[in-house]
Amino acid sequence: MTAFAVPIRPQPTVPVQGSDRPFPVRRILCVGRNYAAHAREMGADGRDPPFFFSKPADAVVPPGADVPYPSATADLHHEIELVVALGEGGSIFGFAVGVDLTRRDLQNGFKAKGQPWDAAKGFDASAPISAIVPGATIPAGRIALSVNGAVKQAGQIADMIWSVEEVLVEAGKLWKLEAGDLVFTGTPEGVGPIARGDLVEGSVDGVGSLSFRVV
Ligand code: MN
């Protein structure tokens, strides 16, 4: 047995609905601007090829856990997203509901300077997620998020600019997709700030829901 120079961190995992075998997260890829109305609210338009950014695997926050308000921001934003969980050979294993938490103030600064988004997107605990529902049937219904019971985001999965299949094809041109990869597929319009104490609840028809408290 190999001895390591520093302690090995636990494997990040996401529960799988109806199973006692958790999903081991390899990496998290995220699509930017995949709903037209959200692209417009972010100042973009048109159907540019999808672009990707990533979060570290251990950014996942399992269902039921609180989300700590991150350091270095005064404008933490919610982005509700359909998440695709990949199985062997990059096939679809299942789907989950996720929130792509964003330090919007940092992101705006990075955009203005042409700098990378890592610190705006890939910070600790930036990927709260529901249990994964196994199955390859791509959801087509409503995606929504509320803060303290007030609906902030409500859209339709069918309104994605790039469909789940197209997103996976494009990602597959850039990376060899493997079991354990999670793909956040973009958010509809209505992103906005959340604060300490807020209760965030999200859902995707046919997949399920998630909720977390910001602490
Ligand atoms: Mn997003």
PDB file of C-alpha atoms in Angstrom, residues 30-214:
ATOM      1  CA  CYS A  30     -20.159  23.977 -16.469  1.00  0.00           C
ATOM      2  CA  VAL A  31     -21.700  25.598 -19.549  1.00  0.00           C
ATOM      3  CA  GLY A  32     -21.997  29.381 -19.723  1.00  0.00           C
ATOM      4  CA  ARG A  33     -24.961  31.293 -21.205  1.00  0.00           C
ATOM      5  CA  ASN A  34     -27.128  28.390 -22.329  1.00  0.00           C
ATOM      6  CA  TYR A  35     -30.532  30.085 -22.133  1.00  0.00           C
ATOM      7  CA  ALA A  36     -31.158  33.062 -24.424  1.00  0.00           C
ATOM      8  CA  ALA A  37     -32.834  35.280 -21.828  1.00  0.00           C
ATOM      9  CA  HIS A  38     -30.023  34.709 -19.327  1.00  0.00           C
ATOM     10  CA  ALA A  39     -27.389  35.373 -22.002  1.00  0.00           C
ATOM     11  CA  ARG A  40     -29.131  38.683 -22.669  1.00  0.00           C
ATOM     12  CA  GLU A  41     -29.245  39.607 -18.979  1.00  0.00           C
ATOM     13  CA  MET A  42     -25.481  38.936 -18.899  1.00  0.00           C
ATOM     14  CA  GLY A  43     -24.992  41.212 -21.909  1.00  0.00           C
ATOM     15  CA  ALA A  44     -24.507  38.585 -24.638  1.00  0.00           C
ATOM     16  CA  ASP A  45     -26.633  37.462 -27.565  1.00  0.00           C
ATOM     17  CA  GLY A  46     -26.650  35.030 -30.458  1.00  0.00           C
ATOM     18  CA  ARG A  47     -25.805  31.337 -30.600  1.00  0.00           C
ATOM     19  CA  ASP A  48     -22.076  31.224 -30.072  1.00  0.00           C
ATOM     20  CA  PRO A  49     -20.668  27.736 -29.556  1.00  0.00           C
ATOM     21  CA  PRO A  50     -21.065  26.688 -25.907  1.00  0.00           C
ATOM     22  CA  PHE A  51     -18.162  27.590 -23.669  1.00  0.00           C
ATOM     23  CA  PHE A  52     -17.113  25.782 -20.536  1.00  0.00           C
ATOM     24  CA  PHE A  53     -15.559  26.499 -17.191  1.00  0.00           C
ATOM     25  CA  SER A  54     -14.981  24.137 -14.307  1.00  0.00           C
ATOM     26  CA  LYS A  55     -15.215  23.688 -10.594  1.00  0.00           C
ATOM     27  CA  PRO A  56     -13.137  21.311  -8.494  1.00  0.00           C
ATOM     28  CA  ALA A  57     -14.785  17.986  -7.654  1.00  0.00           C
ATOM     29  CA  ASP A  58     -14.828  18.813  -3.950  1.00  0.00           C
ATOM     30  CA  ALA A  59     -16.930  21.947  -4.591  1.00  0.00           C
ATOM     31  CA  VAL A  60     -20.039  19.734  -4.376  1.00  0.00           C
ATOM     32  CA  VAL A  61     -22.280  20.321  -1.360  1.00  0.00           C
ATOM     33  CA  PRO A  62     -24.348  17.214  -0.663  1.00  0.00           C
ATOM     34  CA  PRO A  63     -28.133  17.374  -0.194  1.00  0.00           C
ATOM     35  CA  GLY A  64     -29.162  18.652   3.215  1.00  0.00           C
ATOM     36  CA  ALA A  65     -25.938  20.453   4.019  1.00  0.00           C
ATOM     37  CA  ASP A  66     -25.692  24.192   4.638  1.00  0.00           C
ATOM     38  CA  VAL A  67     -23.676  26.386   2.267  1.00  0.00           C
ATOM     39  CA  PRO A  68     -21.199  28.716   3.947  1.00  0.00           C
ATOM     40  CA  TYR A  69     -21.257  32.267   2.556  1.00  0.00           C
ATOM     41  CA  PRO A  70     -17.939  32.447   0.692  1.00  0.00           C
ATOM     42  CA  SER A  71     -15.109  34.827   1.434  1.00  0.00           C
ATOM     43  CA  ALA A  72     -14.094  37.702  -0.839  1.00  0.00           C
ATOM     44  CA  THR A  73     -17.517  38.582  -2.261  1.00  0.00           C
ATOM     45  CA  ALA A  74     -20.390  40.924  -1.487  1.00  0.00           C
ATOM     46  CA  ASP A  75     -22.539  39.628  -4.371  1.00  0.00           C
ATOM     47  CA  LEU A  76     -23.051  35.861  -4.201  1.00  0.00           C
ATOM     48  CA  HIS A  77     -25.491  34.787  -6.940  1.00  0.00           C
ATOM     49  CA  HIS A  78     -27.664  31.705  -7.490  1.00  0.00           C
ATOM     50  CA  GLU A  79     -27.848  29.935 -10.873  1.00  0.00           C
ATOM     51  CA  ILE A  80     -30.221  26.952 -10.944  1.00  0.00           C
ATOM     52  CA  GLU A  81     -29.071  24.265 -13.403  1.00  0.00           C
ATOM     53  CA  LEU A  82     -29.858  20.799 -14.707  1.00  0.00           C
ATOM     54  CA  VAL A  83     -26.833  18.604 -13.995  1.00  0.00           C
ATOM     55  CA  VAL A  84     -25.865  15.588 -16.105  1.00  0.00           C
ATOM     56  CA  ALA A  85     -23.957  12.823 -14.294  1.00  0.00           C
ATOM     57  CA  LEU A  86     -21.804  10.700 -16.583  1.00  0.00           C
ATOM     58  CA  GLY A  87     -21.179   6.979 -16.415  1.00  0.00           C
ATOM     59  CA  GLU A  88     -18.825   4.661 -18.219  1.00  0.00           C
ATOM     60  CA  GLY A  89     -17.407   6.037 -21.453  1.00  0.00           C
ATOM     61  CA  GLY A  90     -19.075   9.388 -20.881  1.00  0.00           C
ATOM     62  CA  SER A  91     -22.573   7.949 -21.273  1.00  0.00           C
ATOM     63  CA  ILE A  92     -25.463   9.496 -19.356  1.00  0.00           C
ATOM     64  CA  PHE A  93     -25.753   7.899 -15.909  1.00  0.00           C
ATOM     65  CA  GLY A  94     -28.428  10.217 -14.543  1.00  0.00           C
ATOM     66  CA  PHE A  95     -29.516  13.740 -13.713  1.00  0.00           C
ATOM     67  CA  ALA A  96     -29.492  16.026 -10.700  1.00  0.00           C
ATOM     68  CA  VAL A  97     -30.502  19.547  -9.724  1.00  0.00           C
ATOM     69  CA  GLY A  98     -27.573  21.843  -8.999  1.00  0.00           C
ATOM     70  CA  VAL A  99     -26.833  25.471  -8.220  1.00  0.00           C
ATOM     71  CA  ASP A 100     -23.828  27.113  -9.858  1.00  0.00           C
ATOM     72  CA  LEU A 101     -22.956  29.563  -7.095  1.00  0.00           C
ATOM     73  CA  THR A 102     -21.128  32.597  -8.442  1.00  0.00           C
ATOM     74  CA  ARG A 103     -19.180  35.480  -6.926  1.00  0.00           C
ATOM     75  CA  ARG A 104     -20.778  37.898  -9.409  1.00  0.00           C
ATOM     76  CA  ASP A 105     -18.725  40.909  -8.345  1.00  0.00           C
ATOM     77  CA  LEU A 106     -15.489  39.011  -8.955  1.00  0.00           C
ATOM     78  CA  GLN A 107     -16.790  37.592 -12.247  1.00  0.00           C
ATOM     79  CA  ASN A 108     -17.704  41.065 -13.532  1.00  0.00           C
ATOM     80  CA  GLY A 109     -14.225  42.293 -12.663  1.00  0.00           C
ATOM     81  CA  PHE A 110     -12.581  39.331 -14.389  1.00  0.00           C
ATOM     82  CA  LYS A 111     -14.739  39.811 -17.505  1.00  0.00           C
ATOM     83  CA  ALA A 112     -13.740  43.467 -17.691  1.00  0.00           C
ATOM     84  CA  LYS A 113     -10.052  42.567 -17.516  1.00  0.00           C
ATOM     85  CA  GLY A 114     -10.200  39.414 -19.658  1.00  0.00           C
ATOM     86  CA  GLN A 115      -9.050  37.341 -16.687  1.00  0.00           C
ATOM     87  CA  PRO A 116     -10.020  33.727 -15.908  1.00  0.00           C
ATOM     88  CA  TRP A 117     -13.164  33.010 -13.888  1.00  0.00           C
ATOM     89  CA  ASP A 118     -11.796  30.388 -11.496  1.00  0.00           C
ATOM     90  CA  ALA A 119     -12.125  32.450  -8.330  1.00  0.00           C
ATOM     91  CA  ALA A 120     -15.621  33.609  -9.382  1.00  0.00           C
ATOM     92  CA  LYS A 121     -16.924  30.112 -10.104  1.00  0.00           C
ATOM     93  CA  GLY A 122     -14.697  27.372  -8.719  1.00  0.00           C
ATOM     94  CA  PHE A 123     -14.580  28.278  -5.040  1.00  0.00           C
ATOM     95  CA  ASP A 124     -15.169  26.008  -2.056  1.00  0.00           C
ATOM     96  CA  ALA A 125     -18.761  24.752  -1.680  1.00  0.00           C
ATOM     97  CA  SER A 126     -19.800  26.436  -4.945  1.00  0.00           C
ATOM     98  CA  ALA A 127     -21.781  23.448  -6.266  1.00  0.00           C
ATOM     99  CA  PRO A 128     -24.753  22.449  -4.078  1.00  0.00           C
ATOM    100  CA  ILE A 129     -26.445  19.451  -5.680  1.00  0.00           C
ATOM    101  CA  SER A 130     -29.400  17.099  -5.191  1.00  0.00           C
ATOM    102  CA  ALA A 131     -29.221  13.330  -5.229  1.00  0.00           C
ATOM    103  CA  ILE A 132     -28.633  11.920  -8.712  1.00  0.00           C
ATOM    104  CA  VAL A 133     -31.622  10.216 -10.332  1.00  0.00           C
ATOM    105  CA  PRO A 134     -30.355   7.370 -12.521  1.00  0.00           C
ATOM    106  CA  GLY A 135     -31.674   7.091 -16.069  1.00  0.00           C
ATOM    107  CA  ALA A 136     -30.943   8.420 -19.517  1.00  0.00           C
ATOM    108  CA  THR A 137     -34.275  10.124 -20.268  1.00  0.00           C
ATOM    109  CA  ILE A 138     -33.416  13.786 -20.703  1.00  0.00           C
ATOM    110  CA  PRO A 139     -35.750  16.045 -18.676  1.00  0.00           C
ATOM    111  CA  ALA A 140     -37.806  18.549 -20.674  1.00  0.00           C
ATOM    112  CA  GLY A 141     -39.920  20.419 -18.144  1.00  0.00           C
ATOM    113  CA  ARG A 142     -39.729  23.318 -15.758  1.00  0.00           C
ATOM    114  CA  ILE A 143     -36.567  24.445 -13.972  1.00  0.00           C
ATOM    115  CA  ALA A 144     -37.033  26.894 -11.120  1.00  0.00           C
ATOM    116  CA  LEU A 145     -35.454  28.412  -8.036  1.00  0.00           C
ATOM    117  CA  SER A 146     -36.878  30.327  -5.108  1.00  0.00           C
ATOM    118  CA  VAL A 147     -35.250  32.286  -2.296  1.00  0.00           C
ATOM    119  CA  ASN A 148     -37.158  32.335   1.009  1.00  0.00           C
ATOM    120  CA  GLY A 149     -40.240  31.102  -0.857  1.00  0.00           C
ATOM    121  CA  ALA A 150     -40.200  33.793  -3.575  1.00  0.00           C
ATOM    122  CA  VAL A 151     -39.669  32.489  -7.123  1.00  0.00           C
ATOM    123  CA  LYS A 152     -36.569  34.103  -8.660  1.00  0.00           C
ATOM    124  CA  GLN A 153     -35.846  31.861 -11.640  1.00  0.00           C
ATOM    125  CA  ALA A 154     -38.346  29.887 -13.721  1.00  0.00           C
ATOM    126  CA  GLY A 155     -37.640  28.470 -17.149  1.00  0.00           C
ATOM    127  CA  GLN A 156     -37.985  25.439 -19.355  1.00  0.00           C
ATOM    128  CA  ILE A 157     -35.250  22.894 -20.022  1.00  0.00           C
ATOM    129  CA  ALA A 158     -36.518  22.912 -23.624  1.00  0.00           C
ATOM    130  CA  ASP A 159     -35.348  26.545 -23.898  1.00  0.00           C
ATOM    131  CA  MET A 160     -31.685  25.595 -23.607  1.00  0.00           C
ATOM    132  CA  ILE A 161     -29.736  27.030 -26.565  1.00  0.00           C
ATOM    133  CA  TRP A 162     -27.575  23.892 -26.631  1.00  0.00           C
ATOM    134  CA  SER A 163     -29.427  20.689 -25.728  1.00  0.00           C
ATOM    135  CA  VAL A 164     -27.994  18.146 -23.312  1.00  0.00           C
ATOM    136  CA  GLU A 165     -26.879  15.976 -26.253  1.00  0.00           C
ATOM    137  CA  GLU A 166     -25.232  18.952 -27.990  1.00  0.00           C
ATOM    138  CA  VAL A 167     -23.491  20.054 -24.787  1.00  0.00           C
ATOM    139  CA  LEU A 168     -22.038  16.552 -24.342  1.00  0.00           C
ATOM    140  CA  VAL A 169     -20.904  16.438 -27.993  1.00  0.00           C
ATOM    141  CA  GLU A 170     -19.158  19.803 -27.654  1.00  0.00           C
ATOM    142  CA  ALA A 171     -17.579  18.904 -24.301  1.00  0.00           C
ATOM    143  CA  GLY A 172     -16.428  15.624 -25.812  1.00  0.00           C
ATOM    144  CA  LYS A 173     -14.450  17.545 -28.445  1.00  0.00           C
ATOM    145  CA  LEU A 174     -12.505  19.234 -25.654  1.00  0.00           C
ATOM    146  CA  TRP A 175     -12.138  16.477 -23.042  1.00  0.00           C
ATOM    147  CA  LYS A 176     -12.423  12.707 -22.846  1.00  0.00           C
ATOM    148  CA  LEU A 177     -15.573  12.483 -20.777  1.00  0.00           C
ATOM    149  CA  GLU A 178     -15.462   9.764 -18.148  1.00  0.00           C
ATOM    150  CA  ALA A 179     -17.499   8.163 -15.404  1.00  0.00           C
ATOM    151  CA  GLY A 180     -17.757  10.541 -12.476  1.00  0.00           C
ATOM    152  CA  ASP A 181     -17.912  13.725 -14.541  1.00  0.00           C
ATOM    153  CA  LEU A 182     -20.720  16.175 -13.735  1.00  0.00           C
ATOM    154  CA  VAL A 183     -21.884  18.687 -16.341  1.00  0.00           C
ATOM    155  CA  PHE A 184     -23.842  21.771 -15.216  1.00  0.00           C
ATOM    156  CA  THR A 185     -25.848  22.775 -18.289  1.00  0.00           C
ATOM    157  CA  GLY A 186     -26.500  26.490 -17.726  1.00  0.00           C
ATOM    158  CA  THR A 187     -29.132  28.633 -16.048  1.00  0.00           C
ATOM    159  CA  PRO A 188     -32.299  30.438 -17.143  1.00  0.00           C
ATOM    160  CA  GLU A 189     -32.837  34.152 -16.504  1.00  0.00           C
ATOM    161  CA  GLY A 190     -33.436  35.651 -13.088  1.00  0.00           C
ATOM    162  CA  VAL A 191     -30.074  35.105 -11.413  1.00  0.00           C
ATOM    163  CA  GLY A 192     -29.620  37.269  -8.362  1.00  0.00           C
ATOM    164  CA  PRO A 193     -28.035  37.732  -4.961  1.00  0.00           C
ATOM    165  CA  ILE A 194     -28.381  35.545  -1.875  1.00  0.00           C
ATOM    166  CA  ALA A 195     -27.390  36.403   1.659  1.00  0.00           C
ATOM    167  CA  ARG A 196     -26.602  34.664   4.930  1.00  0.00           C
ATOM    168  CA  GLY A 197     -29.762  33.140   6.365  1.00  0.00           C
ATOM    169  CA  ASP A 198     -31.498  32.708   3.010  1.00  0.00           C
ATOM    170  CA  LEU A 199     -33.265  29.440   2.184  1.00  0.00           C
ATOM    171  CA  VAL A 200     -32.629  28.492  -1.455  1.00  0.00           C
ATOM    172  CA  GLU A 201     -34.896  25.893  -3.078  1.00  0.00           C
ATOM    173  CA  GLY A 202     -34.499  24.607  -6.627  1.00  0.00           C
ATOM    174  CA  SER A 203     -36.248  22.042  -8.773  1.00  0.00           C
ATOM    175  CA  VAL A 204     -36.272  20.416 -12.192  1.00  0.00           C
ATOM    176  CA  ASP A 205     -39.407  18.561 -13.305  1.00  0.00           C
ATOM    177  CA  GLY A 206     -38.717  14.853 -13.551  1.00  0.00           C
ATOM    178  CA  VAL A 207     -35.476  15.085 -11.590  1.00  0.00           C
ATOM    179  CA  GLY A 208     -36.284  16.401  -8.155  1.00  0.00           C
ATOM    180  CA  SER A 209     -35.389  19.266  -5.905  1.00  0.00           C
ATOM    181  CA  LEU A 210     -32.732  20.601  -3.616  1.00  0.00           C
ATOM    182  CA  SER A 211     -32.698  23.097  -0.804  1.00  0.00           C
ATOM    183  CA  PHE A 212     -29.988  24.635   1.298  1.00  0.00           C
ATOM    184  CA  ARG A 213     -29.506  27.380   3.823  1.00  0.00           C
ATOM    185  CA  VAL A 214     -26.744  29.968   3.365  1.00  0.00           C
TER     186      VAL A 214
END
